[in-house]
Structures are given as C-alpha cells and as structure tokens.
mmCIF file of C-alpha atoms in Angstrom:
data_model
loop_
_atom_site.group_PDB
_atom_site.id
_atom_site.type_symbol
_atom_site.label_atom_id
_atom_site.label_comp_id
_atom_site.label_asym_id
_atom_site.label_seq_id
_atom_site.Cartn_x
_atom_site.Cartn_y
_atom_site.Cartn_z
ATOM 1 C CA UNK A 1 -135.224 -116.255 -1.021
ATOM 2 C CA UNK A 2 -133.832 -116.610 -4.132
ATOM 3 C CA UNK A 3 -135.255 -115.965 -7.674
ATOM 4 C CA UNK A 4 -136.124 -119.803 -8.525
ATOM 5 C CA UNK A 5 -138.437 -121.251 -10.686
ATOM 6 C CA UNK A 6 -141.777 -121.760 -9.397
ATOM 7 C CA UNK A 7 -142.935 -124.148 -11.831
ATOM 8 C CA UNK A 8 -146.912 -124.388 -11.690
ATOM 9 C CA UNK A 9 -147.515 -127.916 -10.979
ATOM 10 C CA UNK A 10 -151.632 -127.400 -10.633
ATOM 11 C CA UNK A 11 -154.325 -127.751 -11.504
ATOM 12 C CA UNK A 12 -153.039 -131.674 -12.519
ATOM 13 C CA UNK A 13 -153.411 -131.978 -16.498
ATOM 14 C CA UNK A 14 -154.114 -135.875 -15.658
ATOM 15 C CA UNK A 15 -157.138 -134.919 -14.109
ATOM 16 C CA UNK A 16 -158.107 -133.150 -17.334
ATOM 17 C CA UNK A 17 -157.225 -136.139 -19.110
ATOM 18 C CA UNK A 18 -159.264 -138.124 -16.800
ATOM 19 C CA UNK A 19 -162.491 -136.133 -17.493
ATOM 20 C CA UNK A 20 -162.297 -136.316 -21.300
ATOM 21 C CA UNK A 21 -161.949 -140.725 -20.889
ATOM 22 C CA UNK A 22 -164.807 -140.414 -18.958
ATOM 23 C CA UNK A 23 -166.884 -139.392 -21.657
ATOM 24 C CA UNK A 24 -165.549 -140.842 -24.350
ATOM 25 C CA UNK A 25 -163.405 -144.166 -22.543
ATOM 26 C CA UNK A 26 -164.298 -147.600 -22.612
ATOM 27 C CA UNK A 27 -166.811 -148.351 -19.552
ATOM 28 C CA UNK A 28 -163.932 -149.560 -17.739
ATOM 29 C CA UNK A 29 -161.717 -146.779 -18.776
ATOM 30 C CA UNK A 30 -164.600 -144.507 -17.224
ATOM 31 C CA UNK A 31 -165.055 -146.267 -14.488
ATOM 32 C CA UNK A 32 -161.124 -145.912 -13.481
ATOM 33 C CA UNK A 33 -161.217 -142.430 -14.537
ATOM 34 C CA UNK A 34 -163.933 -141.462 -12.225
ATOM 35 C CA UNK A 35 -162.430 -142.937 -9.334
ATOM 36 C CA UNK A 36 -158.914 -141.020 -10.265
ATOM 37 C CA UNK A 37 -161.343 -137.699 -10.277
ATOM 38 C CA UNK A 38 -162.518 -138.109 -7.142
ATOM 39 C CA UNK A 39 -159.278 -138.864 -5.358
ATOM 40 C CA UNK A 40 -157.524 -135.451 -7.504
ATOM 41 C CA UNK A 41 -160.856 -133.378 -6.204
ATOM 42 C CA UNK A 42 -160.402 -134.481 -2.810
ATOM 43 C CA UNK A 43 -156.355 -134.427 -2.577
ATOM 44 C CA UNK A 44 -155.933 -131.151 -4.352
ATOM 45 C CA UNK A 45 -159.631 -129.239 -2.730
ATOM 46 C CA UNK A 46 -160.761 -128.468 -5.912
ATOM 47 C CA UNK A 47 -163.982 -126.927 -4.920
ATOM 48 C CA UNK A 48 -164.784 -125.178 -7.966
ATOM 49 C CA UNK A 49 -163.746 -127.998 -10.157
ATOM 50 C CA UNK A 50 -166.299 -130.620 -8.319
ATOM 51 C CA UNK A 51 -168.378 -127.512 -8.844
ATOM 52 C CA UNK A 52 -168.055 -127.896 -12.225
ATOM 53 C CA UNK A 53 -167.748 -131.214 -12.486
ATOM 54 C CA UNK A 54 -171.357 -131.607 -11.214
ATOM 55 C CA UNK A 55 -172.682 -128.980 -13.517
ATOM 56 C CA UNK A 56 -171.652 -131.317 -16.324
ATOM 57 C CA UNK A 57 -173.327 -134.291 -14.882
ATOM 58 C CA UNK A 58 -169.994 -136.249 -14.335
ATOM 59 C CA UNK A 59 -170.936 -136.387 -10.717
ATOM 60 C CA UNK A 60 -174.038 -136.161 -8.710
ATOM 61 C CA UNK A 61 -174.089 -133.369 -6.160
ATOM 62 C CA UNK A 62 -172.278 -134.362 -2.372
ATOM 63 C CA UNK A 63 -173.375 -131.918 -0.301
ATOM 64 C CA UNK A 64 -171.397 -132.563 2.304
ATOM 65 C CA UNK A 65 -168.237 -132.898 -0.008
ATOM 66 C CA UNK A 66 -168.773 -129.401 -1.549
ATOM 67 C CA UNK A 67 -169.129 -128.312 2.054
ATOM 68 C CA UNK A 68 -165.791 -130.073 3.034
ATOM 69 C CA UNK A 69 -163.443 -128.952 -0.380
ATOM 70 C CA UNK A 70 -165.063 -125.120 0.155
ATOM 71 C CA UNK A 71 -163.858 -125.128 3.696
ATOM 72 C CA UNK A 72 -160.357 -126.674 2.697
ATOM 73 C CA UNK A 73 -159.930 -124.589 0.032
ATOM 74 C CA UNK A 74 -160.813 -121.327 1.851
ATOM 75 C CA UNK A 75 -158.282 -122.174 5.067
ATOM 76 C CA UNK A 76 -155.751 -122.805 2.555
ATOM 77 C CA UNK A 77 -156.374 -119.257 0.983
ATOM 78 C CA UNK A 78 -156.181 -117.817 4.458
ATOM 79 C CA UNK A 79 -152.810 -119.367 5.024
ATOM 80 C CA UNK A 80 -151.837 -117.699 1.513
ATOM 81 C CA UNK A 81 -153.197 -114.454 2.182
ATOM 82 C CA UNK A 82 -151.045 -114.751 5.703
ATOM 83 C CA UNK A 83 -147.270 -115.525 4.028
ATOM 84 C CA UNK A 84 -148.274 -113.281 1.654
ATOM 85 C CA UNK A 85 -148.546 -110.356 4.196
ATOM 86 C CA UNK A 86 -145.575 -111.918 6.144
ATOM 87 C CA UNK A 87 -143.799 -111.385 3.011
ATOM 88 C CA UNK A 88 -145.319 -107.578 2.888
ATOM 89 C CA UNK A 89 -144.060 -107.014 6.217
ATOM 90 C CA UNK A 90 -140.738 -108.309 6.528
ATOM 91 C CA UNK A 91 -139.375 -108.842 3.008
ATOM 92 C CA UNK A 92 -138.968 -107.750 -0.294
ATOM 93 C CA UNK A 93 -140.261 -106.811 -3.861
ATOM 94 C CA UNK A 94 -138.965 -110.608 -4.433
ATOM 95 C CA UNK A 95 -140.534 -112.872 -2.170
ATOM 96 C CA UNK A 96 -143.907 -110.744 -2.242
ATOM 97 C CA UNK A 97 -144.062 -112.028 -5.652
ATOM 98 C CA UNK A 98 -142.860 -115.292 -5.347
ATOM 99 C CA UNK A 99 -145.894 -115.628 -2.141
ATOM 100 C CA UNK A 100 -148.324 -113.912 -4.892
ATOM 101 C CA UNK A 101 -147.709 -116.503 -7.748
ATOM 102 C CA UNK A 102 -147.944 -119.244 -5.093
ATOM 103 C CA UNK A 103 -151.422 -117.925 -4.405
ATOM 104 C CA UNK A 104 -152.442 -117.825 -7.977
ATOM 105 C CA UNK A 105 -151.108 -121.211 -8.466
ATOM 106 C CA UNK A 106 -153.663 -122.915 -5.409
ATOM 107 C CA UNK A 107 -157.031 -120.951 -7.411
ATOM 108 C CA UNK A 108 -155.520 -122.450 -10.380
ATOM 109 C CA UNK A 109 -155.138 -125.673 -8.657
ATOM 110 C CA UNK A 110 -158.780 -125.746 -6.805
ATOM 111 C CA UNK A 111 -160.368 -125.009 -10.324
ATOM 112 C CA UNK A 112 -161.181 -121.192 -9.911
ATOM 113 C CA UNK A 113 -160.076 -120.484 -13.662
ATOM 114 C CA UNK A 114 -161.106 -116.958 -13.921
ATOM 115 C CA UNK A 115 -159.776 -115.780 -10.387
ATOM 116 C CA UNK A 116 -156.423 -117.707 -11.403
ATOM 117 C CA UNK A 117 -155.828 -115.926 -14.284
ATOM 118 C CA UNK A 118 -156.938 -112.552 -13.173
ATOM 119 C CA UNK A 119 -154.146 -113.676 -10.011
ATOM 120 C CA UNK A 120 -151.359 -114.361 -12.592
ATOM 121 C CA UNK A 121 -152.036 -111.409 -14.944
ATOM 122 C CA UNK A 122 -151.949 -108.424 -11.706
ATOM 123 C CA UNK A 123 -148.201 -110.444 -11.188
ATOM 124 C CA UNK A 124 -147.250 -110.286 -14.320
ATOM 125 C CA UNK A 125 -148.189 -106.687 -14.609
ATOM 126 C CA UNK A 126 -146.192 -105.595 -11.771
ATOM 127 C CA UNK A 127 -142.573 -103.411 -11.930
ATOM 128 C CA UNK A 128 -141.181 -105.355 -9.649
ATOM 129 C CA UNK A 129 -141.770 -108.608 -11.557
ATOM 130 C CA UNK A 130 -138.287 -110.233 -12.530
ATOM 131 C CA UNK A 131 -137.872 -111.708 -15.914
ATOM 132 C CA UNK A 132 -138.133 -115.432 -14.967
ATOM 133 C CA UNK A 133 -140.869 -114.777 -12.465
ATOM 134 C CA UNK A 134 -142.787 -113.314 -15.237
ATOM 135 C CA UNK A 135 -141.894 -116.567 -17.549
ATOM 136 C CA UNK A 136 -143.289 -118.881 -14.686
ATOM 137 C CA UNK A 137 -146.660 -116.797 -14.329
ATOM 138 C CA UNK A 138 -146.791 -117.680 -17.990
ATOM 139 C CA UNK A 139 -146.207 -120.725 -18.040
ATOM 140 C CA UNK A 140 -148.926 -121.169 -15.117
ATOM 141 C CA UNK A 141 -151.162 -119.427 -17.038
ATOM 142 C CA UNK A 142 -150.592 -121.730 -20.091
ATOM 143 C CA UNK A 143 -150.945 -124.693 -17.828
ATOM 144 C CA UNK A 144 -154.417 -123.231 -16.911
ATOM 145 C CA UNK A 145 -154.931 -122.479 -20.433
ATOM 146 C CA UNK A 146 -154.546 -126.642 -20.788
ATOM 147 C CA UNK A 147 -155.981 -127.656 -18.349
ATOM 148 C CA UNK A 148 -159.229 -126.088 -19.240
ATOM 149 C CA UNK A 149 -158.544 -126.247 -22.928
ATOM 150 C CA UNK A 150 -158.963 -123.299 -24.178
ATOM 151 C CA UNK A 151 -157.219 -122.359 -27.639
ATOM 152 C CA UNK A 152 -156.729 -119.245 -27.283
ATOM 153 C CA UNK A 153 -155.061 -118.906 -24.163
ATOM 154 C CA UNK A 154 -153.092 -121.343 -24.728
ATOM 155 C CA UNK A 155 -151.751 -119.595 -28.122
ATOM 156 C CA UNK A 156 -151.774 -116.273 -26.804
ATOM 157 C CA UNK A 157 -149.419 -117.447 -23.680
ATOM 158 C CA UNK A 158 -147.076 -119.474 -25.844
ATOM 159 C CA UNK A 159 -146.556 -116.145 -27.805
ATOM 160 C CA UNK A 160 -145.621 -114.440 -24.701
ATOM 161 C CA UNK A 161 -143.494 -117.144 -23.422
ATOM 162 C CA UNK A 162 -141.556 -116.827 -26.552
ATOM 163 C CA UNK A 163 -141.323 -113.232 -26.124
ATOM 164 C CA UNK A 164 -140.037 -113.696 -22.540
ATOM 165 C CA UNK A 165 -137.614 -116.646 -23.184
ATOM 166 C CA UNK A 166 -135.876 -114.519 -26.200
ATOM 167 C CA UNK A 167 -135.747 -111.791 -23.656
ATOM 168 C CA UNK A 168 -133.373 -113.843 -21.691
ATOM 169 C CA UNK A 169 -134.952 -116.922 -20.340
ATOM 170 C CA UNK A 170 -133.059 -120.235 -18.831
ATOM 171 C CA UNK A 171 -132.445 -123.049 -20.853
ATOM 172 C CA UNK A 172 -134.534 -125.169 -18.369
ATOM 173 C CA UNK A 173 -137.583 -122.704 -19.387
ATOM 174 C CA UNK A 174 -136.765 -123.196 -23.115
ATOM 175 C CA UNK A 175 -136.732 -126.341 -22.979
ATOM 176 C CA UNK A 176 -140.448 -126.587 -20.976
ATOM 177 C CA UNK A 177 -141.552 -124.295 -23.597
ATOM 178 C CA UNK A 178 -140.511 -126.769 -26.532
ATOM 179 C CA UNK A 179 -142.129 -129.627 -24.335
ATOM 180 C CA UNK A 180 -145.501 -127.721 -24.278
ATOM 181 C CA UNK A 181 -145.508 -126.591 -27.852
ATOM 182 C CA UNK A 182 -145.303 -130.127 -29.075
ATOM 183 C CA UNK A 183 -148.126 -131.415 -27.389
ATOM 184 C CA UNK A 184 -150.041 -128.326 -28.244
ATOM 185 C CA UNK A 185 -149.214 -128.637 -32.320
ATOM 186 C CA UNK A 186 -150.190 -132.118 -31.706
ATOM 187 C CA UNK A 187 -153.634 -131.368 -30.399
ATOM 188 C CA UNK A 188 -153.508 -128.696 -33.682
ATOM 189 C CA UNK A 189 -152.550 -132.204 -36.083
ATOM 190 C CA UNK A 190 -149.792 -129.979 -36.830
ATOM 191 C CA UNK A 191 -147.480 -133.220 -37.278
ATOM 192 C CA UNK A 192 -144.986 -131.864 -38.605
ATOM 193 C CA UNK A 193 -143.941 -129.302 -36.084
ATOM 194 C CA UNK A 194 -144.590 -131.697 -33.209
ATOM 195 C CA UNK A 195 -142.042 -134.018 -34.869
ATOM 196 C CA UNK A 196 -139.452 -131.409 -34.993
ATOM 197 C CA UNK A 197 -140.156 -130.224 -31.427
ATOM 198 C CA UNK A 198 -140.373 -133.773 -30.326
ATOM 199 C CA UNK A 199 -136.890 -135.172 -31.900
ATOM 200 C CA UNK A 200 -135.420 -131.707 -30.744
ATOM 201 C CA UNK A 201 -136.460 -131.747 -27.407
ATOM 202 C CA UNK A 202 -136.526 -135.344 -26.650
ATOM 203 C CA UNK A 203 -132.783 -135.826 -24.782
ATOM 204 C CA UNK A 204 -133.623 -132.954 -22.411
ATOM 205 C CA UNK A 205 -137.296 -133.505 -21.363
ATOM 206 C CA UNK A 206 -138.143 -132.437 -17.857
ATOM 207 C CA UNK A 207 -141.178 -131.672 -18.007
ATOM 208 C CA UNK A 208 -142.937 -133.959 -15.689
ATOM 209 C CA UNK A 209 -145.771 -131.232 -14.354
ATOM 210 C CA UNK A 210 -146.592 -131.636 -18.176
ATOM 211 C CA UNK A 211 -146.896 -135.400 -18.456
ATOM 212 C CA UNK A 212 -144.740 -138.373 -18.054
ATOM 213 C CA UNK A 213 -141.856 -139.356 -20.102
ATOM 214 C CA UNK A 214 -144.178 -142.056 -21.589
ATOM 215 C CA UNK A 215 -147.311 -139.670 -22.616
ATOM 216 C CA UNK A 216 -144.825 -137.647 -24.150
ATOM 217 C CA UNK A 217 -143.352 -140.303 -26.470
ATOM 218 C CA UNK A 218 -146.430 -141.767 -27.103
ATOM 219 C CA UNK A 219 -147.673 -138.312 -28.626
ATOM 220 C CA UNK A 220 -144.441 -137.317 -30.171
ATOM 221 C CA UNK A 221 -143.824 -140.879 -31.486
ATOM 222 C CA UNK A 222 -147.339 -140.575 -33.024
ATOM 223 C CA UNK A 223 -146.593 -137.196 -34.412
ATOM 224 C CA UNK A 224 -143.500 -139.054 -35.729
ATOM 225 C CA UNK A 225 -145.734 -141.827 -37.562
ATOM 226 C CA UNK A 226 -147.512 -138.848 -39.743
ATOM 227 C CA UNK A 227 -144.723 -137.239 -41.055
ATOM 228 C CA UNK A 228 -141.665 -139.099 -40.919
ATOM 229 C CA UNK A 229 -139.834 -141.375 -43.686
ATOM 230 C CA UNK A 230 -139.491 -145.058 -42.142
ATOM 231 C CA UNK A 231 -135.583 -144.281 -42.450
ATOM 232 C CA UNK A 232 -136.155 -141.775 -40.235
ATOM 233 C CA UNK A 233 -138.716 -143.615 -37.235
ATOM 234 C CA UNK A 234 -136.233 -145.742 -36.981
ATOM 235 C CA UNK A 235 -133.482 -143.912 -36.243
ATOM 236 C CA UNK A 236 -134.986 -140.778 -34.715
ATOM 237 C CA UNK A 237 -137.674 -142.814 -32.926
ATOM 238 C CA UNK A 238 -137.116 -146.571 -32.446
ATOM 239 C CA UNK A 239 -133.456 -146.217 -31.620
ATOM 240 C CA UNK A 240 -133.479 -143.186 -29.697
ATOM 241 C CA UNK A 241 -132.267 -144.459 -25.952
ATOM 242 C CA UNK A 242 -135.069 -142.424 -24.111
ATOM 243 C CA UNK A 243 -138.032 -143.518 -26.150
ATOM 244 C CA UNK A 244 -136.144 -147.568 -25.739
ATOM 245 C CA UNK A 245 -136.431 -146.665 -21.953
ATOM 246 C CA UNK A 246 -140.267 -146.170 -22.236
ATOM 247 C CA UNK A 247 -141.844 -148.025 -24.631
ATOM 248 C CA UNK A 248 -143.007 -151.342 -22.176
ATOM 249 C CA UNK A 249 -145.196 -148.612 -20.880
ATOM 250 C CA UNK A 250 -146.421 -147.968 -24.183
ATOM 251 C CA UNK A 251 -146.356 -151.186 -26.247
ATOM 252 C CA UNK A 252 -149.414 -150.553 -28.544
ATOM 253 C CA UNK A 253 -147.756 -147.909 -30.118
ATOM 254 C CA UNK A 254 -143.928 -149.701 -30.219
ATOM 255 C CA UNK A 255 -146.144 -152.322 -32.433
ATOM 256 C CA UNK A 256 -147.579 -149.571 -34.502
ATOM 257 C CA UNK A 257 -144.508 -147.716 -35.185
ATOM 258 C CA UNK A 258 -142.255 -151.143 -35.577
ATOM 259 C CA UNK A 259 -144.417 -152.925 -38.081
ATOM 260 C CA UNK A 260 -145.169 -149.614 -39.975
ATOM 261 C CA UNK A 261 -141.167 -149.340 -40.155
ATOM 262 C CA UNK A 262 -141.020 -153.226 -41.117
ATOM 263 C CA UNK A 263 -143.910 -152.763 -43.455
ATOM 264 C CA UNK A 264 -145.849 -155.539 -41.506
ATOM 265 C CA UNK A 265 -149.308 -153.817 -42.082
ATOM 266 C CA UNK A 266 -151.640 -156.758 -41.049
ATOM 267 C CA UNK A 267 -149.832 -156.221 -37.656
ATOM 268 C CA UNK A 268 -149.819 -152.493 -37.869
ATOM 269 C CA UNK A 269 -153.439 -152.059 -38.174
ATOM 270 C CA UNK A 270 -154.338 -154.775 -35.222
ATOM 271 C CA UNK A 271 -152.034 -152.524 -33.102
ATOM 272 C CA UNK A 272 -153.371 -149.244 -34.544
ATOM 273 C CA UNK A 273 -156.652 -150.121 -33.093
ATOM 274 C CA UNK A 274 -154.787 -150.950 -29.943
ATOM 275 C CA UNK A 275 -153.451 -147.883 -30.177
ATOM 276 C CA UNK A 276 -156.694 -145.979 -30.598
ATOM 277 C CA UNK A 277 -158.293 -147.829 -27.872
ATOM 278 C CA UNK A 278 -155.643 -147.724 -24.781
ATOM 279 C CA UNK A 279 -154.612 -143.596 -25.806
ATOM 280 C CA UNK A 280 -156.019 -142.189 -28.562
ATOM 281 C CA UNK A 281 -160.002 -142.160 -27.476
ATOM 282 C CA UNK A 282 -158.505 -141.238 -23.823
ATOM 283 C CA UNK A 283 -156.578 -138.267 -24.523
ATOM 284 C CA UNK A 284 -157.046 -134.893 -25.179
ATOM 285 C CA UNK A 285 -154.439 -134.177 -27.464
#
C-alpha cells in the first residue's frame, strides 16, 4: 500500500452549510435544507450528528432512526476495528496507519467530534507516522474543525499544516492548504488575504471535499469585491477563464461584481440583495 493521500472527505461541510440555512434561510431555503439533512444523516450514519441535531430542535426525535444510524454506525466501526487488526497482523507500520486514519475519518464523518479528534491526534502522535500521513490527519482534523466551526481548531491546525507542508509537503497539499485558508480569512472578513489566496490559488483548485468550484468563486470573488481596484476585478476576476467557467451557477454575484466594475450601481445594489439572499444569509463563511 502505498503512502497516498487520504484526503478526509467527511463529515460533508454542505451539511454544515445546510444547518446554518436552516436557521437563518428563507422558508423555502429551510425547507430544502432540511430535506438535504436528512438524506446526509441517513447516507453518511451520522448518529451523533442526528443526536445533535435533535438537541438543537432542528429535528424532532425518530426513535427508530436513532436506533437504525447507531446500529449502522457501530457495524461500520466493527468492520474498521477488523482491517485495522488485519493490518496489525499481516502488514506494516504503513498501512496500520493508513487503516487508523480511515477509522478516525468515519467518527469524524458520523458526527462523534470529540472521539474524532482524540482518533486523529493518537495518529499524529505516533513514530511511525510519515510526513504526509501526518499532513492528512491535519487536514482531517481542520475539516472537523469546519465542520463544527470552531475557531480555534481551525487556527491551531492551519498552523500545524503550515509547519508540516514547509517540512516537505506535496504541492497538491499546498495547494488544499491555500484553498482552506481563503475561505477561513473569509469567514475572519479578512478580505484582503482571501483575495490574495483566492487569485493565487485559483488556476490550481482541487479542492472539491472543500466545496465546489462555484462556492469557491463565489466567496473569493466576494472577497475580491472588498478589496480590489475595479482595474483589477476585471482582470483578476471577470476575465479569469475558471471563474468564466462558473459564473451561470452563480449569476447574482457576476451582476454584482460586473455592474460594480461598470459603475452601474442601481443594478449593483438590486443584485447585491440577490446576492445576500441566494448565498450570503445561507452560508457560513
């Protein structure tokens, strides 16, 4: 088995996303974004996020759900546990690893934060832990850190994914890294950094576990709007070929960011509010 990137797809940000429009989304934006929870919970057996979830009134209480994503969840920790052992047994310092970050990635994935973590951390603290195995435990850890949204994490792991990546990391990883940071000095109304991050970064994003190419230039392009001369969101943002490529799935904020270049401001404000509507009130970051 080799030493490949094991890229922590879970828990699913959009599901994150999905609980934040419920509370503050239109009543049809809620009403979609419930119905995307429930399929997530059930697809991915998050257990302790319905858990959750029902703590925080988002959902009444399914017995017989809770029932059904606790058994899922628990066979699929048995089946862990099992390659895991396997791995013990009949391979190396490697794989053993590689079977113990897959492990922390399902608690991360079912919603059981603190047992994820505390999964990820005894990985990272091991000898045997290879350089980019320790940058994907962070990054999985960061991705928890999201997912939940919690600051500190979040800062803390982007620290020590720069410490990794200077250490030697892959210009795939470097690139994820820039991808993440953006977003997060968005959420910070750091616009200025996210700009740089964003035009920097823009060419090579492959970040999908993150969000799609669309989210991405929605926020960057945003970012863009705060800080940038109109000189420069047209050439660095309008014109670039891989916002072009994306921006029928975002027209709102093409209209914002054209008529703000164009100095059209009856039109920018009507699609501002568009804007605020369709991603702003719905997201996060």
């Amino acid at each position: 088995m080799a030493d490949g990137a094991i890229f922590a797809k879970k828990p699913e940000l959009a599901l994150a996303q999905h609980k934040f429009a419920v509370f503050n989304g239109t009543p049809q934006q809620r009403t979609e974004a419930l119905q995307k929870l429930s399929d997530g919970i059930k697809q991915d057996k998050m257990a302790d996020f319905y858990a959750q979830l029902v703590s925080e009134g988002v959902f009444e209480n399914d017995a017989a759900l809770a029932k059904e994503l606790e058994a899922g969840s628990t066979a699929q920790l048995a089946e862990l546990d099992k390659n895991y052992a396997e791995a013990k047994e009949e391979h190396g310092d490697l794989e053993q690893n590689e079977s113990s970050i897959h492990r922390a990635v399902f608690l991360a994935q079912i919603g059981a934060e603190d047992r994820a973590h505390a999964a990820y951390e005894e990985v990272l603290q091991r000898p045997t832990t290879t350089l980019n195995q320790k940058l994907d435990v962070v990054f999985g850890k960061l991705r928890l850190g999201l997912f939940a949204y919690k600051p500190q994490i979040i800062q803390k792991e982007i620290e020590r994914a720069h410490e990794l990546v200077n250490k030697g990391g892959d210009w795939d990883r470097r690139n994820r890294l820039k991808a993440i940071e953006c977003i997060w000095h968005c959420s910070q109304r750091q616009f200025k950094e996210a700009s740089d991050l964003f035009v920097e970064c823009l060419s090579t994003f492959a970040s999908p576990e993150l969000m799609s190419m669309a989210e991405f230039v929605c926020h960057g392009a945003l970012a863009c709007a705060m800080v940038m001369t109109r000189a420069d969101i047209k050439k660095k943002v309008l014109d670039a070929p891989e916002v072009v490529e994306v921006m029928g799935a975002i027209p709102a904020v093409e209209r914002m960011l054209r008529s703000l270049y164009e100095c059209s401001y009856a039109s920018f404000f009507a699609a501002l509010a568009d804007v605020e509507t369709q991603h702003l009130r719905v997201s996060r970051y």
